[in-house]
Amino acid sequence: MLKSIAVLTSGGDSPGMNAAARAVVRTALYEGVKVWGIRGGYHGLLEEDMFEMKSRDVSDIIQRGGTFLGTARCKRWKTPEGRMMGYKHLTDRGIEGLCVIGGDGSLRGASLLSKETGIPIVGLPGTIDNDVWGSDYTIGCDTAANTIIDAINKLRDTASAHRRVIVLEVMGRNCGWLALVSGISGGAEYILVPEEEYNLDEICDNMTEAYKKGKRYILVVVAEGAGSGQEIGQYIAEKTQLDTRVSVLGHIQRGGSPSVIDRVRASQLGEQAALALISGLSDIVFGYSKGRVVSIDLHDAVNNKKILDPDYLHLAKVLF
Amino acid sequence: MLKSIAVLTSGGDSPGMNAAARAVVRTALYEGVKVWGIRGGYHGLLEEDMFEMKSRDVSDIIQRGGTFLGTARCKRWKTPEGRMMGYKHLTDRGIEGLCVIGGDGSLRGASLLSKETGIPIVGLPGTIDNDVWGSDYTIGCDTAANTIIDAINKLRDTASAHRRVIVLEVMGRNCGWLALVSGISGGAEYILVPEEEYNLDEICDNMTEAYKKGKRYILVVVAEGAGSGQEIGQYIAEKTQLDTRVSVLGHIQRGGSPSVIDRVRASQLGEQAALALISGLSDIVFGYSKGRVVSIDLHDAVNNKKILDPDYLHLAKVLF
Amino acid sequence: MLKSIAVLTSGGDSPGMNAAARAVVRTALYEGVKVWGIRGGYHGLLEEDMFEMKSRDVSDIIQRGGTFLGTARCKRWKTPEGRMMGYKHLTDRGIEGLCVIGGDGSLRGASLLSKETGIPIVGLPGTIDNDVWGSDYTIGCDTAANTIIDAINKLRDTASAHRRVIVLEVMGRNCGWLALVSGISGGAEYILVPEEEYNLDEICDNMTEAYKKGKRYILVVVAEGAGSGQEIGQYIAEKTQLDTRVSVLGHIQRGGSPSVIDRVRASQLGEQAALALISGLSDIVFGYSKGRVVSIDLHDAVNNKKILDPDYLHLAKVLF
Amino acid sequence: MLKSIAVLTSGGDSPGMNAAARAVVRTALYEGVKVWGIRGGYHGLLEEDMFEMKSRDVSDIIQRGGTFLGTARCKRWKTPEGRMMGYKHLTDRGIEGLCVIGGDGSLRGASLLSKETGIPIVGLPGTIDNDVWGSDYTIGCDTAANTIIDAINKLRDTASAHRRVIVLEVMGRNCGWLALVSGISGGAEYILVPEEEYNLDEICDNMTEAYKKGKRYILVVVAEGAGSGQEIGQYIAEKTQLDTRVSVLGHIQRGGSPSVIDRVRASQLGEQAALALISGLSDIVFGYSKGRVVSIDLHDAVNNKKILDPDYLHLAKVLF
């Protein structure tokens, strides 16, 4: 059983990272294990920006967006020398295992550290994109989807007043989950995701038809990986001559106080990550699948591509 | 295959009922089946307050709280004569199956109708309490939990300014799910649920201790089934002499625009309910378990008592 | 005293337009005067898309964003022939006065109608920009400002996690009110408005300095009239080499359920507009100044440029 | 000109107190004057819980509810000996003036200190009740009113689904401002305030009438000073036999991130308070009237009773 572990957050921040880090810390302390917080991700590890944590250090943070530990880009971490130095900074303090909360790239970096140094590593999927293989869920995706539907509610007001086409670009470079789920929830007429072909000309024809029949407004949700909202909006405007507006939500999707789901699941994942790490397990990522916490091989998680739930794709078609 | 079905909402309303009804309607129309909406629950069925629905009748409602079909109490439905009249009003219009969206009592009433008349019935669990056996989820529970943590955020501001004890009573007569989940999410120090014994004297002693050590405020979440918030607050105030305030959220928990989870799952459940009903199935309730839609025997659903997830109970202990 | 009046909304929609229209309708009915609603602004007037309104037609709309009457662009209104046709459509129905809710351009169109036909016209300033001369307030500006600070709260989470510069572009082509007020409220480090010169190089130097001293993040709010957020962000990124992100809020600012201020003031303005119109007054706009409803000469309102409150500009400097 | 001042918050907390304290601190520093923060109100002053503040001590607080300085009850302050000790703790540190942010009782306590010791005192009205004479506005009232209309939106969903009467009790022991403004904004059918007589039997008769005519739901907003929501609800239920529900919002009204208005005005008031205090003025309260910051005699502010705006009372009648 390990005596001392550390936790860091890395990559783009997501709502619920604080809840996850808090659960790691409190679980470790509950088990009588020392726990260190590393500030600013791998960069902070290289800069030795770290401190031993007490229970109160994670008070009053479960409701906060962002990550109180901070995160940063780190080029040096991409080199074996960098990672070796990180390893040294951990062992210098008697730290025997590391919990990494972050997205794809961050987990990949963690897997290299484990391979090269043998130090136990457990990962948690912290990203709003919900694109980690083996898990139905990533920390922050529920809050981000709710942020998007709040925006859709506001856009609908103005779209309906003007009989407009609204194109809303949301995050998701490789994965259309956010677009699909928020599009279904927001009652979008069209949802464009990177996983599916679409024919913009056909869509334009349908729009024209719908307006003739008295439709008051049309909402198109586009995952950034499926095309630029700006370009798609311009194409629609030219082709249909309908009054079209584009909104690009951007980094607002990353912020905000986490939802209940993101707080509870992040807490559960954080607890399991700490327990696993303390017991000496390594090279696993904790995710959520079939309604419960599951452990996924770290190598599999970073090397496989998640597929969009076909039930959702079908649902989107039936409902509109 | 049925040619014509009807849908009603019954009992206490919950956010997402509109999304579910909309999915029932759109799925039926997609399948080429007629679909009727009944206003005001069983009462409306007896009053023949019903109309055939078109796709546009469910436009612009997925984001609305409450139920556009309305709901009402109905004493006559509790008699065989009442139910027989309801059956007649359905068959008069050629309606061959009924989808009922509601809580425990409403599903029980539906099961009697099916038993007595043989008309196919499919139920959907619409209640914020998340207390339907066989399902991890009921329509509206996620929105209600998020409403509660919004309230907790506000109460925390004022509690922290005054170094107060705050007692928050939430819904849940037989089931502590809402209290437990919102308590974990809101970082509550104590969570009192009907499923677990608690010792208020011991809690008071711990509070006094914590305040001596500098704790800024204490939050207690109580499910209504575990005791009256007012009485518990008074007891704490007298025993600890700490400045204590009580808040009873009440019906606010039932309202609000549904969350993403409640919209998406209600839509999925509605789709499956419609498909099952159309195909002639009966006496089942659609729920959500192990990460997917499941069908539950209607008789089992209304006759078994759901158990609170022990993992959540454990989590609450570890994290605080 | 007039016996029959009409109301329309025109131009960009804003939250509170519904509250204003509702107050016009209910006040007219309270005074025993007929009141017509015109759908789709001046365009609807030319298309004769109008109906006599009852009290219940404005039930359940005070809390809604957008405008239930709709609005549209109308080229024909810009011609004397168009306006003369509009006049005819009013007099055909015995309508003796018109209340126009909209921004600058809409009020200008109304003033021409009055000049050419002599029909009494009363205007209400409906625009989120708060740029109507003679009034401290326009309908919707408070809700829009609150929407912006919600966005700032979310951006701050992620900015703080990454030590980033965030550039947020908000509405305001000629007027920096929204940027100034939301910047002050959101604790922005820099607020760029069309009414004031700024030196971007100097700002960049200050930013670099602040980061050296440990600043965690910097927020810049830009009114669209003061420059493109995208271009300003790029300039800052290149010059300072700081990690910079740009967010363009767009039409989200126009939507949302109106705030208390926007509901109450829109109601007050609507009441006064109806009373004035009924009593035969014309060519005035009702605004809010020195803490109360005031009437402004319509000609003055559309021909003068509002000046940004110098107290706010000073406050922004002192507080940061 | 004073060289060193202090600031404290006292009484019930209200959203915007942080913005006000921040403005006091930053203005003082901008003017080159030392500024102390006192924790826990008058109690903290007696306990010498105070510290000199730097600009960064008020970073990242403008968006927070509650008060970071804390507040507490203090019996000793009610005695001349207590106040004399407080005076000594100020002069010991060279503090020459005090800014007190709080409600009626807190300002009264401040006025006694000034009278007895001659130390300059400037007050700011920090209370959600909007009940300070001479000012149209108190810090926090706008946020509280918006919190109430959010609750009304949720209650309306469920009320409409069930055809219910909803009675909502809001804060306001002596002053009906919150009830009146939120009632107007929320479209309440009845608004009961301490300043106006009402006849509950007549109201019940009207309700029965309205239901017969098809009204879907009725909302009653009650200021706590006008009666107990619980008792009024029970009376209505018995008399009308309508399905009636009561909601008591309680301390939730005190919390939440402050609105734009509360942030901006609190900042303006804080700036003016600091400037006045530094220049040696005393025994004044800064408020907001006729659209701008005004100074009010402290004695007048605490000894006169504010009257409810008759225009609002009239508006409530016309609109419903």
Coordinates of C-alpha atoms in Angstrom, one line a residue, chain A residues 184 310-320, chain B residues 23 27 263-265 267-268 271:
Chain A
I184 CA -31.6 16.9 -28.9
P310 CA -26.2 5.3 -32.4
D311 CA -29.3 5.5 -30.2
Y312 CA -28.8 9.2 -29.8
L313 CA -28.3 9.7 -33.6
H314 CA -31.5 7.8 -34.2
L315 CA -33.4 9.7 -31.5
A316 CA -32.4 13.0 -33.1
K317 CA -34.1 11.9 -36.3
V318 CA -37.3 10.6 -34.8
L319 CA -38.0 13.6 -32.7
F320 CA -37.8 16.4 -35.3
Chain B
A23 CA -41.3 12.0 -27.6
T27 CA -42.6 8.7 -32.3
R263 CA -34.6 16.1 -21.5
V264 CA -32.6 13.4 -23.1
R265 CA -33.7 10.5 -20.9
S267 CA -37.1 11.6 -24.7
Q268 CA -35.5 8.2 -24.9
E271 CA -39.7 6.9 -27.6

